Tab-separated table of C-alpha atoms in Angstrom:
chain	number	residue	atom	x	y	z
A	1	UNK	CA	73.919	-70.349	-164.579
A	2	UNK	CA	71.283	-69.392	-166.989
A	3	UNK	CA	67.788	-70.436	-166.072
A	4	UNK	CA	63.911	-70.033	-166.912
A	5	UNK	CA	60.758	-69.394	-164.832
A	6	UNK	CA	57.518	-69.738	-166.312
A	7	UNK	CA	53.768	-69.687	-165.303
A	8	UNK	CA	52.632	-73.079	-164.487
A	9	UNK	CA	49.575	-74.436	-165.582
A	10	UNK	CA	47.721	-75.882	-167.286
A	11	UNK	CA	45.542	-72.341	-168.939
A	12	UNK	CA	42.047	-72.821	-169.362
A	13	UNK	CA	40.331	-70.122	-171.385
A	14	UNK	CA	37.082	-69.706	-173.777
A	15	UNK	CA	37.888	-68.384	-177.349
A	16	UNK	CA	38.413	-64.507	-177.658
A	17	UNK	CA	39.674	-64.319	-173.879
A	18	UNK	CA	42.625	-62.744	-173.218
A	19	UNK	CA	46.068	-64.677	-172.378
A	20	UNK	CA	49.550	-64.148	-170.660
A	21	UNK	CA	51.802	-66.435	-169.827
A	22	UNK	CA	54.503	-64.861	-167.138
A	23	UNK	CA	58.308	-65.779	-168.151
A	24	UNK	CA	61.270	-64.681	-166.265
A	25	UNK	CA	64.438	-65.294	-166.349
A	26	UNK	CA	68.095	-65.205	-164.763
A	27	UNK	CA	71.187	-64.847	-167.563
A	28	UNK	CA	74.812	-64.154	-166.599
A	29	UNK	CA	75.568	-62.351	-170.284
A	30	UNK	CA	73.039	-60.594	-172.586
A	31	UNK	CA	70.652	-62.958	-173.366
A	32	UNK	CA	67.746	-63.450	-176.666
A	33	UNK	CA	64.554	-64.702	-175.557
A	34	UNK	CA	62.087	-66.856	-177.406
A	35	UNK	CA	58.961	-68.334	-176.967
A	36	UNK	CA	57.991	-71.810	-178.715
A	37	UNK	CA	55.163	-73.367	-179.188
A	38	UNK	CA	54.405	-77.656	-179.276
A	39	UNK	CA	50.738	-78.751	-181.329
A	40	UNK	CA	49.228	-81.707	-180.262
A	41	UNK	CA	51.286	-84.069	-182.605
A	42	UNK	CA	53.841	-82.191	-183.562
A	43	UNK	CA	57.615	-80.954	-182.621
A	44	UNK	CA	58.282	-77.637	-181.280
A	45	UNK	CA	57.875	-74.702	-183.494
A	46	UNK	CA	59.589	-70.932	-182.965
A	47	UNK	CA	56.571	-68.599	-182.201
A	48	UNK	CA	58.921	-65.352	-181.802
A	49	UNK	CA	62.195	-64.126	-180.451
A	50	UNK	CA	64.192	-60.854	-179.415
A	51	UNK	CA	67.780	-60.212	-179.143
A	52	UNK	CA	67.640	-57.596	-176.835
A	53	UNK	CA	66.104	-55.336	-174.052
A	54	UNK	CA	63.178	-53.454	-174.856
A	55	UNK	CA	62.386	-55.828	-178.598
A	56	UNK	CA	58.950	-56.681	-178.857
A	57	UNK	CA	58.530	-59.999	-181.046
A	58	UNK	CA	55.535	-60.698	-182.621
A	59	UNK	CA	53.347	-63.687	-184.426
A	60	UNK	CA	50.104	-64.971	-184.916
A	61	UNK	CA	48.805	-62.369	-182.846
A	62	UNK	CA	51.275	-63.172	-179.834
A	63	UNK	CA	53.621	-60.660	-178.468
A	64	UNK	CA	56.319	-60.075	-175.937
A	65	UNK	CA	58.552	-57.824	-174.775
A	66	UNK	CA	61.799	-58.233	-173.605
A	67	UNK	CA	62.216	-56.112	-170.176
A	68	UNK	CA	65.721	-55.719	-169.078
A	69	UNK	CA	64.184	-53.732	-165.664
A	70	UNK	CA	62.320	-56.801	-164.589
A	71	UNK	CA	63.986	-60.089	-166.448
A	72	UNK	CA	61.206	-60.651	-168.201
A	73	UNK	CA	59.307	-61.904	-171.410
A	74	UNK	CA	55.701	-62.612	-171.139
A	75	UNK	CA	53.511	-63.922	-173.571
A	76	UNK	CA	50.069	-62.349	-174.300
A	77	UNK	CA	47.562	-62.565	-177.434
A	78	UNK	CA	44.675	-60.446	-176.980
A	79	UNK	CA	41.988	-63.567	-178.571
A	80	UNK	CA	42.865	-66.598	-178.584
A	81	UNK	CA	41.448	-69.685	-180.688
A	82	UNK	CA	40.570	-73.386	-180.432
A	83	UNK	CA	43.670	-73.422	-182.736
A	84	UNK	CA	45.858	-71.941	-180.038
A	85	UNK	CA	45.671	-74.584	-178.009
A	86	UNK	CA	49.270	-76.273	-177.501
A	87	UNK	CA	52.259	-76.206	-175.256
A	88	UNK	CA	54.236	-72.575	-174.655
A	89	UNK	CA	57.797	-72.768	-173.787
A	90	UNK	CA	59.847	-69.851	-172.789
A	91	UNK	CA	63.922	-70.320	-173.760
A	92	UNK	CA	66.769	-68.069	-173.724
A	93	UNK	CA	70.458	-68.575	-175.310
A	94	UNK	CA	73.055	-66.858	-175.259
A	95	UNK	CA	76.906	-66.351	-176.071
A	96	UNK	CA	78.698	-67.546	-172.627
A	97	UNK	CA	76.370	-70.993	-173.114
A	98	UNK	CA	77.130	-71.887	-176.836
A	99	UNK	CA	73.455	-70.457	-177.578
A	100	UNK	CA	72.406	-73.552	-176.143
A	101	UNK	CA	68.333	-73.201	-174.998
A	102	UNK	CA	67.572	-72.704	-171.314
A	103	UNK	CA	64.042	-74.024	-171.395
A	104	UNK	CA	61.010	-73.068	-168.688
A	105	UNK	CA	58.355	-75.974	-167.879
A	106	UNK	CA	56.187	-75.440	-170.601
A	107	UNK	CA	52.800	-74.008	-169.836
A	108	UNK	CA	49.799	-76.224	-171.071
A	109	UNK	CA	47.152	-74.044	-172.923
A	110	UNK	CA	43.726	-75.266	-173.528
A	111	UNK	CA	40.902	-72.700	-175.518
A	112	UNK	CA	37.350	-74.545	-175.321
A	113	UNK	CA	35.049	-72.969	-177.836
B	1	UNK	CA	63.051	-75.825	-197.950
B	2	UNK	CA	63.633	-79.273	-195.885
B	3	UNK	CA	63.614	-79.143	-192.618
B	4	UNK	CA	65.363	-80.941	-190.090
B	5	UNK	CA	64.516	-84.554	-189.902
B	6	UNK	CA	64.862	-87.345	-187.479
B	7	UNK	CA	65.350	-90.993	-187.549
B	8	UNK	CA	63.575	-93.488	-186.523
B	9	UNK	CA	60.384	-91.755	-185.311
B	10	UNK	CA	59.757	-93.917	-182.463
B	11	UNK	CA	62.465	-96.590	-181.444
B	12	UNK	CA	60.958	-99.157	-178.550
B	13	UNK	CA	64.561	-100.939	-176.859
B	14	UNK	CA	65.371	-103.666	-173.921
B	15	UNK	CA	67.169	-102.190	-171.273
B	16	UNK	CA	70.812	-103.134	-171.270
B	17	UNK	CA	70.700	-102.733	-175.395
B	18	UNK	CA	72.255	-100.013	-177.664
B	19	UNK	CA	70.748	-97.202	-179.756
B	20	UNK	CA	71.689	-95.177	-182.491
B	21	UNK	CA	69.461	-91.522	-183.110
B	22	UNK	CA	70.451	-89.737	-186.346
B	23	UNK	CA	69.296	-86.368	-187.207
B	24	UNK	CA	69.509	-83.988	-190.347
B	25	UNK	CA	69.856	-80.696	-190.068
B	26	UNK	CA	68.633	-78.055	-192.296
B	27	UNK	CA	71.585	-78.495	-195.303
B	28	UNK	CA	74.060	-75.577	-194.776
B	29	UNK	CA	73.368	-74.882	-191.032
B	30	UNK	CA	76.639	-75.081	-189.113
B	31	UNK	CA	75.443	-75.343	-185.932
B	32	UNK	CA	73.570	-78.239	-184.241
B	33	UNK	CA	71.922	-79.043	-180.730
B	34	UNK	CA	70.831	-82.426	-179.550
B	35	UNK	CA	68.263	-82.195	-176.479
B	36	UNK	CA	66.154	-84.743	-174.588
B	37	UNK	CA	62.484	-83.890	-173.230
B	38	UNK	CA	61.045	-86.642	-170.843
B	39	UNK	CA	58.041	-85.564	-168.129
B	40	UNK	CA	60.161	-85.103	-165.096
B	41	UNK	CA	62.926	-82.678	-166.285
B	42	UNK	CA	61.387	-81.077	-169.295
B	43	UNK	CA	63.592	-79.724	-171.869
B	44	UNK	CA	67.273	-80.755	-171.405
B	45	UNK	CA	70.133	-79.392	-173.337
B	46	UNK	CA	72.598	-82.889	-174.329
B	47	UNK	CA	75.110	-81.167	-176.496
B	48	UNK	CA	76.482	-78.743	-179.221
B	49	UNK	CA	77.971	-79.399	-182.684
B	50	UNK	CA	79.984	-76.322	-184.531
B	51	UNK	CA	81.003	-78.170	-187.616
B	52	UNK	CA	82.002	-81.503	-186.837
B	53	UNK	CA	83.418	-80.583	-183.449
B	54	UNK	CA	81.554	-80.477	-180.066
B	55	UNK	CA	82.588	-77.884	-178.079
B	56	UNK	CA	80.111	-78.135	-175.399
B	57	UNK	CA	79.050	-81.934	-174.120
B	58	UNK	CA	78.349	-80.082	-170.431
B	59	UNK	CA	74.588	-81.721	-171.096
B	60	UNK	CA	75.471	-85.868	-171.496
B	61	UNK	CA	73.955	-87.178	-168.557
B	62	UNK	CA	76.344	-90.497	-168.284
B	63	UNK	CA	79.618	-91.791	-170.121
B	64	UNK	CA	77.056	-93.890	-171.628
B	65	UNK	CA	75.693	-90.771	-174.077
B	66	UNK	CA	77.848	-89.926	-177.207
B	67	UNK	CA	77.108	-88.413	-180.178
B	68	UNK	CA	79.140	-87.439	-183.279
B	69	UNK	CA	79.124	-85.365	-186.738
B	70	UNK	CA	80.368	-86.110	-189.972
B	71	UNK	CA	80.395	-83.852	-192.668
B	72	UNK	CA	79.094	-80.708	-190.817
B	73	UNK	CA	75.679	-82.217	-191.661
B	74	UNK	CA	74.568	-85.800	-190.301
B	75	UNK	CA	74.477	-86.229	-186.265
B	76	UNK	CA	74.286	-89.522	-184.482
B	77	UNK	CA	73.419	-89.867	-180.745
B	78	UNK	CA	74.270	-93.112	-179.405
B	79	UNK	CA	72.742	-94.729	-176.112
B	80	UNK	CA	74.753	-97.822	-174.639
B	81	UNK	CA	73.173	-99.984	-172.353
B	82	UNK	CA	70.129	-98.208	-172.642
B	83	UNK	CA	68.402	-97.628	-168.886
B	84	UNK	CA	64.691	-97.066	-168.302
B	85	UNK	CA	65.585	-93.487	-167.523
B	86	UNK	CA	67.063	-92.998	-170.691
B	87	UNK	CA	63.026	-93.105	-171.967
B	88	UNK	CA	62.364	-89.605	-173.750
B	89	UNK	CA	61.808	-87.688	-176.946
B	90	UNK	CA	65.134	-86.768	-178.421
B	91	UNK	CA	65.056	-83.434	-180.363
B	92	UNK	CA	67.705	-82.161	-182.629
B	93	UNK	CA	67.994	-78.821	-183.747
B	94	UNK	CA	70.307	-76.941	-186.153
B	95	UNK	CA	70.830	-73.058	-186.934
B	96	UNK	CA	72.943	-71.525	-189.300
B	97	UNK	CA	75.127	-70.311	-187.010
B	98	UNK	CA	76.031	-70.609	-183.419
B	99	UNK	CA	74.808	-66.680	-182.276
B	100	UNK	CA	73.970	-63.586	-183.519
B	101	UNK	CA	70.959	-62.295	-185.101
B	102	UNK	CA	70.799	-65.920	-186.702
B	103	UNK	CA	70.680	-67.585	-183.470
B	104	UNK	CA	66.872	-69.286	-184.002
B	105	UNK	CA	66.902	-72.918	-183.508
B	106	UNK	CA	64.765	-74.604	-185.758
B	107	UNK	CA	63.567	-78.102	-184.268
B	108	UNK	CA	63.405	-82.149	-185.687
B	109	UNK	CA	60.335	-83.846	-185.174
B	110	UNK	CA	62.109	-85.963	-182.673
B	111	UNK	CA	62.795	-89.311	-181.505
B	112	UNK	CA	60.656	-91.223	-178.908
B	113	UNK	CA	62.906	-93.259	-177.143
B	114	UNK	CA	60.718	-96.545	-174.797
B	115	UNK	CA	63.186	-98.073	-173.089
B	116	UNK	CA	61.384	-101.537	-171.721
């Protein structure tokens, strides 16, 4: 079955650092990949997808890159901001699951000033 | 537009009693996903709505969990005999289809669920 492996945490950075998360995964078909993000307070929120190998999604300064070679998706933003600070979670769906999400853990980010 | 919304916000039960979770999903989105997130297990997939019919259930923990459509729009989750386990946030998400380049999920607010 489909499943998701993500960095544990929780992240501690200062603003302007530099940030990955690690994501990898294990898929039986051709899967898309997505990372989203939960605010303090609020529900979950898309943060950016790709459908396949070698996409590079992209938002708010985040990006990742969908490697085929290594099952991977990891999540970097060059700078990060007090405003960044939330709850990552890497998903995949896919066609032999319904799309249904595979969720990882959910990494904990926290950016002190 | 509206987004998907959730109802109630926060429900607080007695164990043993039965609860009802409805969920809107973004009007003309075909496809909806019910999903539970509590501490221990993180982000569980419950089921899948095409339409009004649920093709995949594989994610119901007990016979206790059902859920149903009407309309291709409104969902309701029901919990009978609610359990302490059964304490969560309940998210619902729809999309306009199931697959494809369409396949983002957008997400509810939830429902906390307190089972006492």
């Amino acid at each position: 079955g489909n499943s998701v492996t993500q960095m544990e945490g929780p992240v501690t950075l200062s603003e302007e650092a530099f940030l990955t998360i690690n994501c990898t995964y294990t898929a039986t078909g051709y899967p898309s990949l997505f990372w989203y993000v939960q605010y303090p307070g609020e529900g979950l929120q898309l943060l950016l997808k790709a459908t396949k190998a070698d996409d590079k999604g992209s938002n708010k300064g985040f990006e990742a890159t969908y490697r085929k070679e290594t099952t991977s998706f990891h999540l970097e933003k060059g700078s990060v901001q007090v405003s960044d600070s939330a709850v990552y979670f890497c998903a995949l769906s896919d066609q032999g699951s319904n799309y249904k999400l595979t969720f990882g853990k959910g990494t904990l980010l926290t950016v002190n000033p | 537009g509206a987004g998907v919304s959730q109802s109630p916000s926060n429900k607080v039960t007695e164990k043993g009693k039965d609860v009802e979770l409805r969920c809107d999903p973004i009007s003309g989105h075909t496809a909806l996903y019910w999903y539970r997130q509590s501490l221990g297990q993180g982000l569980e997939f419950l089921i899948y709505f095409q339409g009004n019919s649920a093709p995949d259930k594989s994610g119901l923990p007990s016979d206790r969990f059902s859920a149903e459509r009407t309309g291709g729009s409104v969902s309701t989750l029901t919990i009978q005999r609610t359990q302490q386990e059964d304490s969560a946030v309940y998210l619902c998400a729809s999309s306009p289809i199931a697959g494809g380049s369409t396949d983002t999920q957008y997400f509810g607010p939830g429902t906390r669920l307190t089972v006492l």
